Amino acid sequence: MNFGPFIFVGLFFTMSLSWLGFVLGPQLQLGSLTQTATVPGGETYPNSRPGLARKGAEIYRANGCAACHTQQVRPRELGSDLDRPLWGIRRSVAHDYVFDEPVMLGSTRIGPDLANVALRLDPNTMVHLYAPRAIEPNSVMPPYRFLFQKRKIAREPSADALKLPEKFAPEAGYEIVPTSDARALVGYLSSLRQTGIIFETPMPQPKIKQPQAAVAPAEANPGTPAPAK
Amino acid sequence: MLFLFGSAIVWLVIGTALAFIASLKFHAPGFLADSPIWTYGRVYAARTDALLYGFAIQAALGVSLWLLCRLGRTTLTDPRVCLTAAAIWNFGVMVGIGGILGGDSTGYEAFEMPRYAAPVLFVAYLVIAVCAIITFHKREERALYPSQWFILGGVFWFAWIFSTASALLLCSPVRGVLQSTISWWFAHNLETIVLGFAGLASISYFISKLLERPLHSSYLAMLGFWGLTLFGSWGGIPQGAPLPAWIISLSVVGTVMSAVPILAIMTNFCQTARKDLNALDNNAILRFSYVALIFWFIASVQKIIGALPKVSTLTDYTYFGVAQKELALFGFFAMAMFGAIYYIAPQLVGHEFPCDKSPKIHFWFTFIGVTISYLALVISGIGQGIILSDPKNPFVAALKASMLGVRVRTLGDLLILLGQLALLLNFLGLVAQGCCKAFCGKQKEVRK
């Protein structure tokens, strides 16, 4: 092992195996992934995000939201994700991310997973961004006050003004309104859903509520969102 | 080399300060939250990249270049070219960190520096890497020592992974979830191969040198080296990732198989150091190397255990993974580099460090900070995993349960920051005295 070029060739060979396995191989399989059709139904999935949501994705990226939030739902056998209320109806698959750039799957859940957060959003979302502790007192999420604007109330309060609890509300005569960045971010969060049933995702498990009742397969559309926990 | 060390240490202090600020935000989320520049997501990304690119790569390059010269019994080829390249690297990192804080983060973990910083960094790195190869080539001592294999591996591999990641994530982004695959592959290889090899090169040299005895077995060293290049470079993909199963399996298999070279390397070092544990009392540099080695072993074993399906079901996406990465960076790599810097810098300046107590303060503060931080995060991570595995527990229950661990971690971050400040001051003192010596001609005897 004293011959430099021999070591170099050995390094090149062993390391190219890694490159083949994790870069070229996946590229050959997934590189030309594009829209597919839902099963049954035949609707196109996924749809590219509308402009506001795409701008919101930039806000999400710029502020490093992926540092605390993941956007991937694990299959049932690898975690309890699918058993959590409104975390998703199925696991995440490669097709879900075809139009995203960058894909911010995240690696730590200091906050909940956001892959299907659109199913859990409610009118409090803006308040949650402005002052997370107004919604969840134990939250460690940073307040994104810079996405909002504090301004003097004109003749009457703005329709968009945040309804804040007293502790977080501005002084009398002032209101907090979302800027376009906040609207974009909420637009992006509202587009986060992975509910299309496609070929590679198994059908959702039927939920058995009562032993004697007839068992029906779960609906593809989970219905109206409930307040986020 | 001195410039590389100096800038590495400055970035180390900046990085650990950013880490401490990020850590504080857990206890007061409103701290510095009014400005987008200081929001947690940006500060955390800046901290990661300042530590990886500002500190780690520069320290690795500095130590690697010195080892190539010392083991090859030659001098560095073109020192001025290297110095210019190092300055350009620093400029690139500054631009990158500024970009992250300004909102241009790429969104990829461990690779957040914006697109405009990447070519600057890559060119600077390539120049230094070529200098390293040329220095290696013109060595007088033709026999190779394991440190040199590791250095060649690390230097070569970083050029490959960085160019791949830059090309496929920044220049011409690949589609969809492939971006995550490459990002995970890059981060894993950066930690395990690039920084891992630099740290192991340093430990191999200093343990052998300071105990004045060769490594126990060259065969174990070879097994360890080739095993790590082969299996250590496969890994980093989480279990539940939205990827085809074969990619995830490849990652798990690679991680688990790397147990063989890890055991080989550890056995080799343990046999080499077998009877000399009391040498630790007298030799600060040896202490750094031993501790680095033990932390490397713990971090590697934790990575293997965390890759096992039953365990990862519990620990994925918790502080468990965060703990492992921090141990690999601070506990292993940084400690290995500190030992090397304490040995090398006086030789370069021709002068001892001005303060004798400072290395002890640095060691103990870093060691205690790393240990308590690590234990707190591992325990919190497992606790989070257990709580979250029951879907009846609301998510916030896991958050509340982990807060004690997070508090301890903040304390650990503070201790680590203070330790690095001690190093910075001592190093500045050394350089200042070296400059004085150049002007005034005073000299202290250098301990060889």
XYZ file of C-alpha atoms in Angstrom:
677
model
C 0.000 0.000 0.000
C 2.860 2.326 -0.781
C 1.972 3.104 -4.320
C -0.018 6.307 -4.700
C -1.745 5.554 -7.997
C -2.878 2.178 -6.667
C -4.565 3.862 -3.748
C -6.127 6.394 -6.084
C -7.569 3.690 -8.331
C -8.876 1.806 -5.324
C -10.479 4.960 -3.942
C -12.019 5.785 -7.288
C -13.485 2.322 -7.615
C -14.911 2.023 -4.119
C -16.289 5.505 -4.087
C -17.791 5.228 -7.539
C -19.840 2.317 -6.186
C -21.391 4.719 -3.728
C -22.027 7.225 -6.496
C -23.599 4.561 -8.669
C -25.835 3.386 -5.862
C -27.043 6.726 -4.582
C -26.741 9.113 -7.495
C -26.832 7.359 -10.843
C -29.053 4.439 -9.877
C -31.830 6.527 -8.360
C -31.550 8.995 -11.237
C -32.120 6.220 -13.755
C -35.176 5.053 -11.876
C -36.704 8.322 -10.710
C -35.128 10.961 -12.893
C -37.925 11.139 -15.421
C -40.772 10.884 -12.941
C -43.664 13.005 -13.996
C -47.371 13.388 -13.359
C -49.362 10.215 -12.979
C -53.039 9.361 -12.659
C -54.981 8.539 -9.523
C -56.398 5.058 -9.081
C -59.337 4.860 -9.674
C -60.584 8.157 -10.975
C -57.742 8.892 -13.375
C -57.193 12.467 -12.171
C -53.791 13.999 -12.675
C -51.534 13.811 -9.670
C -49.661 15.712 -8.460
C -50.640 19.176 -9.632
C -47.999 21.853 -9.704
C -48.409 24.455 -7.028
C -50.154 27.692 -7.903
C -48.074 30.864 -7.992
C -48.864 32.021 -4.482
C -47.958 28.625 -3.077
C -44.717 28.600 -5.013
C -43.828 31.973 -3.545
C -44.725 30.569 -0.144
C -42.332 27.679 -0.745
C -39.568 30.248 -1.177
C -40.470 31.808 2.186
C -40.473 28.339 3.747
C -37.035 27.654 2.302
C -35.530 31.037 3.150
C -36.564 30.864 6.794
C -35.327 27.329 7.302
C -38.664 25.847 8.334
C -37.250 22.439 7.388
C -34.931 22.719 10.406
C -37.832 21.731 12.666
C -40.515 20.313 10.387
C -40.438 17.262 8.160
C -42.632 16.758 5.101
C -42.647 13.002 4.830
C -45.169 10.565 6.191
C -43.728 7.180 7.088
C -45.492 3.939 6.217
C -47.539 2.293 8.936
C -44.948 -0.366 9.704
C -42.194 2.180 10.287
C -43.900 4.664 12.566
C -47.132 5.902 14.059
C -47.454 8.787 11.585
C -50.560 7.477 9.857
C -52.311 6.891 13.180
C -52.031 10.541 14.142
C -55.157 12.573 13.387
C -54.994 14.129 9.935
C -51.288 13.501 9.414
C -52.125 11.765 6.191
C -54.107 8.974 4.638
C -51.130 7.205 3.144
C -47.329 7.211 3.213
C -45.354 9.699 1.152
C -43.888 8.470 -2.117
C -41.541 9.902 -4.716
C -44.389 11.089 -6.945
C -45.535 13.514 -4.288
C -42.455 15.694 -4.724
C -42.122 15.759 -8.481
C -42.773 19.487 -8.838
C -40.934 20.722 -5.756
C -37.665 22.564 -5.894
C -36.046 22.401 -3.434
C -37.553 19.325 -1.869
C -37.409 20.022 1.847
C -38.133 16.694 3.473
C -36.502 17.705 6.747
C -34.771 15.382 9.164
C -35.951 16.413 12.631
C -39.433 16.800 14.075
C -39.208 19.490 16.674
C -42.577 20.492 15.267
C -45.135 18.223 13.611
C -44.810 16.806 10.126
C -46.277 19.122 7.491
C -46.765 16.798 4.521
C -50.545 16.974 4.912
C -50.864 20.130 6.962
C -53.500 21.449 4.538
C -55.872 18.952 6.127
C -55.313 20.547 9.543
C -55.217 24.265 8.758
C -57.812 26.521 10.281
C -58.448 30.267 10.517
C -55.915 30.394 13.368
C -52.994 29.677 11.071
C -52.039 33.334 10.678
C -52.152 33.784 14.447
C -50.010 30.665 14.786
C -47.360 32.185 12.552
C -47.452 35.556 14.306
C -47.470 34.228 17.863
C -47.263 30.437 18.151
C -47.668 30.588 21.912
C -51.086 32.148 21.473
C -52.247 28.820 20.061
C -49.959 26.409 21.915
C -48.467 27.789 25.146
C -45.609 25.263 25.174
C -44.568 25.869 21.596
C -40.910 26.587 20.838
C -41.707 27.753 17.328
C -40.266 31.206 16.660
C -42.806 33.991 16.167
C -42.646 35.186 12.570
C -43.590 38.747 13.365
C -41.569 40.052 10.436
C -44.109 38.440 8.108
C -46.732 40.809 9.468
C -47.216 44.514 9.623
C -48.323 46.570 12.586
C -50.272 49.592 11.504
C -52.631 52.204 12.868
C -56.274 51.332 12.475
C -57.879 53.557 9.852
C -61.593 54.244 10.018
C -62.312 50.622 10.870
C -60.217 47.498 11.440
C -59.036 45.648 8.361
C -60.834 42.437 7.439
C -57.447 40.676 7.499
C -56.439 41.951 10.914
C -55.363 39.144 13.231
C -57.617 38.362 16.160
C -55.027 38.047 18.899
C -55.457 37.273 22.593
C -54.743 40.222 24.862
C -51.231 39.106 25.750
C -50.109 39.254 22.125
C -52.330 41.981 20.799
C -50.854 45.357 19.870
C -51.759 48.496 21.800
C -55.147 50.115 21.262
C -55.576 51.766 17.920
C -53.201 49.390 16.145
C -53.770 46.195 14.242
C -51.610 43.378 12.886
C -52.159 42.493 9.250
C -50.416 39.838 7.202
C -48.018 40.944 4.496
C -47.973 39.245 1.114
C -45.197 36.984 2.435
C -47.445 35.678 5.193
C -50.252 35.124 2.693
C -47.874 33.277 0.404
C -46.623 31.071 3.207
C -50.147 30.154 4.248
C -50.934 29.566 0.582
C -48.032 27.136 0.443
C -49.104 25.367 3.613
C -52.618 25.088 2.177
C -51.194 23.296 -0.833
C -49.428 20.662 1.264
C -51.523 17.563 0.919
C -50.642 14.081 -0.275
C -54.080 12.644 -0.731
C -54.021 11.323 -4.290
C -54.228 7.527 -4.299
C -51.854 6.377 -7.017
C -50.491 3.079 -8.189
C -47.653 2.767 -5.718
C -49.611 3.758 -2.633
C -51.686 1.150 -0.888
C -55.331 1.896 -0.183
C -55.950 3.363 3.266
C -56.802 0.846 5.962
C -60.506 0.635 6.839
C -61.207 1.930 10.323
C -63.413 -0.437 12.320
C -65.476 1.690 14.692
C -67.937 -0.894 16.028
C -67.642 -4.664 15.695
C -71.267 -5.105 14.554
C -71.414 -2.155 12.139
C -70.766 -2.723 8.435
C -67.152 -2.020 7.567
C -66.699 0.531 4.751
C -63.370 1.415 3.196
C -62.178 4.878 4.267
C -62.961 7.714 1.901
C -60.172 9.180 -0.178
C -61.251 12.670 0.899
C -61.049 13.012 4.664
C -63.539 15.884 4.765
C -63.268 19.234 6.514
C -60.087 19.957 8.396
C -60.114 19.935 12.185
C -58.115 22.381 14.352
C -54.447 21.487 14.514
C -53.349 19.724 17.727
C -1.403 26.227 7.223
C -1.381 28.717 10.043
C -3.848 30.810 8.088
C -6.080 27.780 7.623
C -5.950 27.044 11.345
C -6.544 30.641 12.291
C -9.543 31.048 10.041
C -10.859 27.654 11.100
C -10.755 28.731 14.724
C -12.468 32.031 13.988
C -15.269 30.225 12.157
C -15.430 27.716 15.001
C -16.148 30.506 17.440
C -18.697 32.053 15.082
C -20.334 28.671 14.530
C -20.536 27.756 18.207
C -21.861 31.242 19.006
C -24.585 30.793 16.384
C -25.305 27.350 17.841
C -25.690 28.856 21.284
C -28.034 31.563 19.994
C -30.117 28.925 18.193
C -30.165 26.831 21.353
C -31.321 29.798 23.460
C -34.293 30.295 21.183
C -35.764 27.059 22.473
C -36.211 28.695 25.843
C -37.240 32.106 24.595
C -38.566 31.735 21.075
C -39.047 35.487 20.847
C -35.305 36.078 21.373
C -34.005 37.963 18.338
C -37.122 36.903 16.453
C -38.148 40.280 15.135
C -35.616 40.361 12.376
C -35.743 37.733 9.616
C -31.955 37.508 9.734
C -31.946 35.993 13.194
C -34.893 33.649 12.889
C -34.117 30.160 14.153
C -34.170 28.435 10.770
C -31.567 30.800 9.321
C -29.359 30.869 12.414
C -29.332 27.094 12.649
C -28.437 26.710 8.977
C -25.717 29.344 9.318
C -24.353 27.547 12.362
C -24.189 24.231 10.519
C -22.400 25.631 7.514
C -20.061 27.861 9.525
C -18.979 24.795 11.477
C -18.739 22.472 8.488
C -17.238 24.732 5.857
C -15.683 27.478 7.908
C -14.152 25.355 10.632
C -14.158 21.685 9.699
C -12.940 21.716 6.096
C -10.255 24.288 6.834
C -9.002 22.485 9.919
C -9.035 19.210 7.971
C -7.068 20.756 5.116
C -4.562 22.392 7.437
C -3.873 19.206 9.367
C -3.862 17.088 6.191
C -1.351 19.336 4.456
C 0.912 19.326 7.490
C 0.706 15.537 7.810
C 1.485 15.086 4.117
C 4.559 17.254 4.506
C 5.705 15.635 7.743
C 5.079 12.036 6.683
C 6.487 12.610 3.226
C 9.452 14.530 4.630
C 8.926 17.338 2.220
C 7.654 20.889 2.142
C 4.374 22.227 0.943
C 4.365 22.959 -2.729
C 3.417 26.556 -3.585
C 2.493 27.865 -0.131
C 1.439 31.227 -1.530
C -0.993 29.612 -3.935
C -2.452 27.634 -1.055
C -2.719 30.757 1.051
C -4.559 32.616 -1.691
C -6.893 29.671 -2.197
C -7.568 29.520 1.541
C -8.386 33.234 1.548
C -10.771 32.681 -1.347
C -12.378 29.776 0.530
C -12.935 32.059 3.502
C -14.431 34.692 1.261
C -16.750 32.049 -0.179
C -17.834 30.956 3.294
C -18.460 34.574 4.315
C -20.589 35.144 1.249
C -22.371 31.863 1.899
C -23.179 32.524 5.546
C -24.267 36.050 4.692
C -26.501 34.592 2.011
C -28.095 32.139 4.413
C -28.848 34.844 6.967
C -30.169 36.998 4.167
C -32.659 34.340 3.074
C -30.892 32.613 0.191
C -30.467 29.263 1.879
C -30.728 26.365 -0.536
C -32.950 24.331 1.772
C -30.670 21.270 1.752
C -29.282 20.181 5.084
C -25.496 20.617 5.464
C -25.449 22.289 2.059
C -27.337 25.496 2.709
C -24.870 27.944 1.234
C -26.434 29.640 -1.770
C -25.656 28.896 -5.377
C -23.426 31.905 -5.820
C -21.022 30.718 -3.123
C -20.544 27.223 -4.519
C -18.211 27.915 -7.477
C -15.971 30.134 -5.323
C -15.675 27.407 -2.723
C -15.144 24.673 -5.253
C -12.365 26.433 -7.132
C -10.578 27.360 -3.908
C -10.862 23.800 -2.674
C -9.631 22.337 -5.937
C -6.509 24.486 -5.817
C -5.683 23.346 -2.294
C -6.479 19.731 -3.182
C -4.128 19.873 -6.166
C -1.418 21.354 -3.942
C -1.974 18.456 -1.567
C -1.675 15.892 -4.357
C 1.492 17.493 -5.690
C 2.983 17.639 -2.196
C 2.128 13.982 -1.795
C 3.648 13.134 -5.143
C 6.955 14.826 -4.460
C 7.415 13.139 -1.125
C 10.888 11.940 -0.241
C 9.705 9.180 2.041
C 8.006 6.773 -0.374
C 6.547 4.378 2.179
C 3.008 5.348 3.049
C 1.501 5.575 6.483
C -2.245 4.997 7.074
C -2.750 8.716 7.728
C -1.769 9.425 4.160
C -4.287 6.932 2.770
C -7.006 8.597 4.824
C -5.945 12.043 3.700
C -5.943 11.071 0.043
C -9.368 9.531 0.463
C -10.856 12.517 2.236
C -9.392 15.134 -0.105
C -10.484 13.256 -3.212
C -13.918 12.415 -1.902
C -14.841 15.944 -0.891
C -14.068 17.203 -4.390
C -16.341 14.501 -5.790
C -19.301 14.904 -3.448
C -19.185 18.683 -3.467
C -19.100 18.915 -7.243
C -21.885 16.334 -7.559
C -24.069 18.109 -5.029
C -23.409 21.513 -6.582
C -24.138 20.285 -10.076
C -27.198 18.195 -9.285
C -28.781 20.375 -6.617
C -27.806 23.900 -7.580
C -26.860 24.121 -11.241
C -29.201 21.676 -12.870
C -31.446 20.361 -10.117
C -32.567 16.766 -10.386
C -36.202 15.969 -10.133
C -38.195 15.675 -6.970
C -37.088 13.363 -4.240
C -33.753 12.693 -5.954
C -32.693 16.031 -4.533
C -33.180 14.657 -1.055
C -31.289 11.481 -1.921
C -28.282 13.426 -3.097
C -28.510 15.839 -0.181
C -28.562 12.974 2.336
C -25.754 11.179 0.505
C -23.673 14.334 0.549
C -24.245 15.039 4.241
C -23.496 11.457 5.213
C -20.309 11.287 3.186
C -19.161 14.660 4.419
C -19.459 13.493 8.002
C -18.304 9.893 7.664
C -15.690 10.000 4.931
C -14.367 13.518 4.541
C -14.312 14.624 8.157
C -14.044 11.073 9.426
C -10.919 10.383 7.412
C -9.296 13.678 8.342
C -9.913 12.957 12.015
C -8.667 9.382 11.745
C -5.562 10.540 9.878
C -4.783 12.918 12.707
C -5.463 10.346 15.429
C -3.417 7.662 13.642
C -0.433 9.937 13.460
C -0.549 11.458 16.915
C -1.307 8.332 18.892
C 1.559 6.606 17.193
C 3.901 9.578 17.455
C 3.221 10.487 21.047
C 3.342 6.919 22.307
C 6.448 6.457 20.199
C 5.287 3.178 18.802
C 3.881 2.148 15.425
C 0.279 1.132 14.871
C -0.362 -2.377 16.010
C -1.293 -3.956 12.683
C -1.049 -2.689 9.153
C -3.562 -5.308 8.011
C -6.201 -4.024 10.410
C -5.437 -0.529 9.194
C -5.941 -1.579 5.582
C -9.143 -3.442 6.402
C -10.394 -0.397 8.240
C -9.492 1.974 5.436
C -10.899 0.013 2.524
C -13.907 -1.113 4.526
C -14.791 2.444 5.357
C -14.353 3.686 1.801
C -16.604 0.898 0.571
C -19.319 0.728 3.219
C -18.932 3.997 5.010
C -19.883 5.847 1.870
C -23.257 4.114 1.720
C -25.654 5.570 4.218
C -27.594 8.544 5.424
C -31.032 7.712 4.035
C -33.744 7.559 6.730
C -35.891 4.435 6.950
C -39.250 5.939 6.147
C -38.053 8.119 3.277
C -40.319 8.381 0.221
C -37.879 6.426 -1.912
C -37.785 2.999 -3.505
C -36.967 0.365 -0.935
C -33.691 -0.667 -2.553
C -32.093 2.725 -1.931
C -33.064 2.626 1.724
C -31.855 -0.953 2.040
C -28.535 -0.072 0.429
C -28.093 2.661 2.981
C -28.951 0.407 5.909
C -26.742 -2.428 4.670
C -23.817 -0.088 4.125
C -24.167 1.440 7.560
C -24.416 -1.906 9.307
C -21.540 -3.449 7.330
C -19.332 -0.531 8.261
C -19.268 -2.083 11.732
C -16.471 -4.338 10.445
C -13.965 -1.635 9.489
C -14.937 0.404 12.544
C -14.140 -2.511 14.816
C -10.915 -3.124 12.911
C -9.775 0.451 13.378
C -10.784 0.539 17.025
C -9.024 -2.745 17.757
C -5.921 -1.474 16.052
C -5.813 1.659 18.169
C -6.665 -0.120 21.390
C -3.859 -2.620 20.843
C -1.458 0.188 20.025
C -2.335 2.145 23.132
C -2.902 -0.856 25.346
C -0.561 -0.240 28.214
C -0.212 3.478 28.029
C -3.326 4.988 29.480
C -1.311 6.841 32.122
C 0.385 8.769 29.364
C -2.893 10.672 29.284
C -2.051 12.473 32.493
C 0.947 14.220 31.063
C 0.028 14.804 27.509
C -2.810 17.146 26.581
C -2.561 16.339 22.905
C -2.851 12.636 23.529
C -5.918 13.297 25.662
C -7.577 15.044 22.736
C -6.749 12.137 20.439
C -7.956 9.430 22.807
C -11.207 11.221 23.555
C -11.740 11.887 19.856
C -11.271 8.217 19.102
C -13.694 7.083 21.768
C -16.303 9.578 20.609
C -15.778 8.429 17.027
C -16.495 4.903 18.082
C -19.594 5.876 20.040
C -20.927 8.065 17.217
C -20.295 5.332 14.642
C -21.920 2.638 16.759
C -24.886 4.916 17.373
C -25.236 5.472 13.654
C -25.279 1.723 13.079
C -27.817 1.096 15.819
C -29.944 3.984 14.559
C -30.030 2.445 11.100
C -31.575 -0.809 12.310
C -35.256 -0.837 11.329
C -36.705 -1.519 14.773
C -34.628 1.232 16.347
C -35.112 3.789 13.610
C -38.881 3.404 13.872
C -38.494 4.856 17.336
C -35.643 7.301 16.867
C -36.000 8.747 13.368
C -36.693 12.482 13.291
C -35.937 12.886 16.993
C -32.988 14.408 18.803
C -31.295 11.017 18.602
C -30.003 11.782 15.112
C -29.076 15.329 16.074
C -27.037 13.964 18.982
C -25.158 11.584 16.699
C -24.236 14.296 14.216
C -23.075 16.649 16.936
C -20.974 13.976 18.589
C -19.347 13.133 15.260
C -18.574 16.780 14.608
C -17.614 18.080 18.049
C -16.766 15.037 20.061
C -14.731 13.280 17.424
C -13.649 15.543 14.591
C -13.148 18.803 16.455
C -11.275 17.133 19.317
C -8.989 15.336 16.879
C -8.275 18.635 15.137
C -7.645 20.451 18.415
C -5.026 17.915 19.429
C -3.376 18.333 16.063
C -3.495 22.135 16.181
C -1.952 22.228 19.645
C 0.943 20.174 18.316
C 1.364 21.725 14.890
C 0.827 25.440 15.474
C 3.810 25.910 17.812
C 5.986 24.120 15.276
C 4.857 26.451 12.517
C 5.361 29.595 14.557
C 8.524 28.359 16.264
C 7.130 29.244 19.623
C 4.963 27.650 22.336
C 1.398 28.702 23.056
C 1.480 31.656 25.463
C -0.901 30.152 28.000
C -0.410 26.719 29.578
C -3.766 26.581 31.306
C -5.799 27.433 28.254
C -5.545 24.000 26.556
C -6.784 22.409 29.786
C -9.714 24.816 30.004
C -10.423 24.241 26.344
C -10.314 20.486 26.736
C -12.460 20.232 29.821
C -15.053 22.765 28.745
C -15.411 21.100 25.351
C -15.399 17.600 26.784
C -17.979 18.324 29.461
C -20.086 20.412 27.074
C -20.080 17.711 24.415
C -20.800 14.915 26.900
C -23.727 16.540 28.671
C -25.159 17.828 25.415
C -24.899 14.401 23.842
C -26.400 12.489 26.737
C -29.221 15.025 27.070
C -30.083 14.817 23.388
C -29.875 11.034 23.165
C -32.117 10.558 26.181
C -34.528 13.245 24.959
C -34.563 11.702 21.531
C -35.426 8.260 22.823
C -38.060 9.813 25.080
C -39.558 11.710 22.139
C -39.631 8.536 20.116
C -41.372 6.562 22.845
C -43.986 9.253 23.419
C -44.647 9.776 19.714
C -44.922 6.066 18.992
C -48.281 6.149 20.778
C -50.587 8.143 18.509
C -52.859 9.007 21.446
C -50.132 11.277 22.831
C -50.449 14.736 21.311
C -47.333 15.965 19.558
C -46.779 18.666 22.132
C -46.337 16.013 24.835
C -43.059 14.948 23.227
C -41.983 18.567 23.036
C -42.712 19.175 26.722
C -40.909 15.993 27.742
C -37.782 16.939 25.827
C -37.430 20.427 27.285
C -35.206 19.352 30.164
C -32.817 17.749 27.707
C -32.882 20.890 25.595
C -31.998 22.991 28.638
C -29.006 20.777 29.375
C -28.044 20.986 25.739
C -28.063 24.778 25.872
C -25.757 24.628 28.864
C -23.531 22.259 26.916
C -23.511 24.669 23.971
C -22.454 27.480 26.275
C -19.591 25.436 27.702
C -18.454 24.496 24.206
C -18.538 28.136 23.118
C -16.475 29.225 26.125
C -13.954 26.464 25.454
C -13.505 27.594 21.874
C -13.043 31.188 22.998
C -10.162 29.971 25.149
C -8.622 28.366 22.078
C -9.122 31.496 19.988
C -7.478 33.760 22.537
C -4.587 31.380 23.011
C -4.100 31.047 19.277
C -4.213 34.807 18.757
C -1.644 35.112 21.502
C 0.564 32.575 19.760
C 0.340 34.366 16.442
C 0.935 37.746 18.076
C 3.997 36.446 19.857
C 5.177 34.891 16.626
C 4.870 38.258 14.924
C 6.711 39.870 17.824
C 9.439 37.311 17.527
C 9.812 38.049 13.860
C 10.293 41.716 14.657
C 12.123 41.572 17.954
C 13.986 38.296 17.658
C 12.945 36.868 21.040
C 12.511 33.097 21.121
C 11.167 30.400 23.392
C 12.483 26.898 23.046
C 10.233 24.696 20.990
C 9.393 21.357 22.618
C 9.855 18.699 19.941
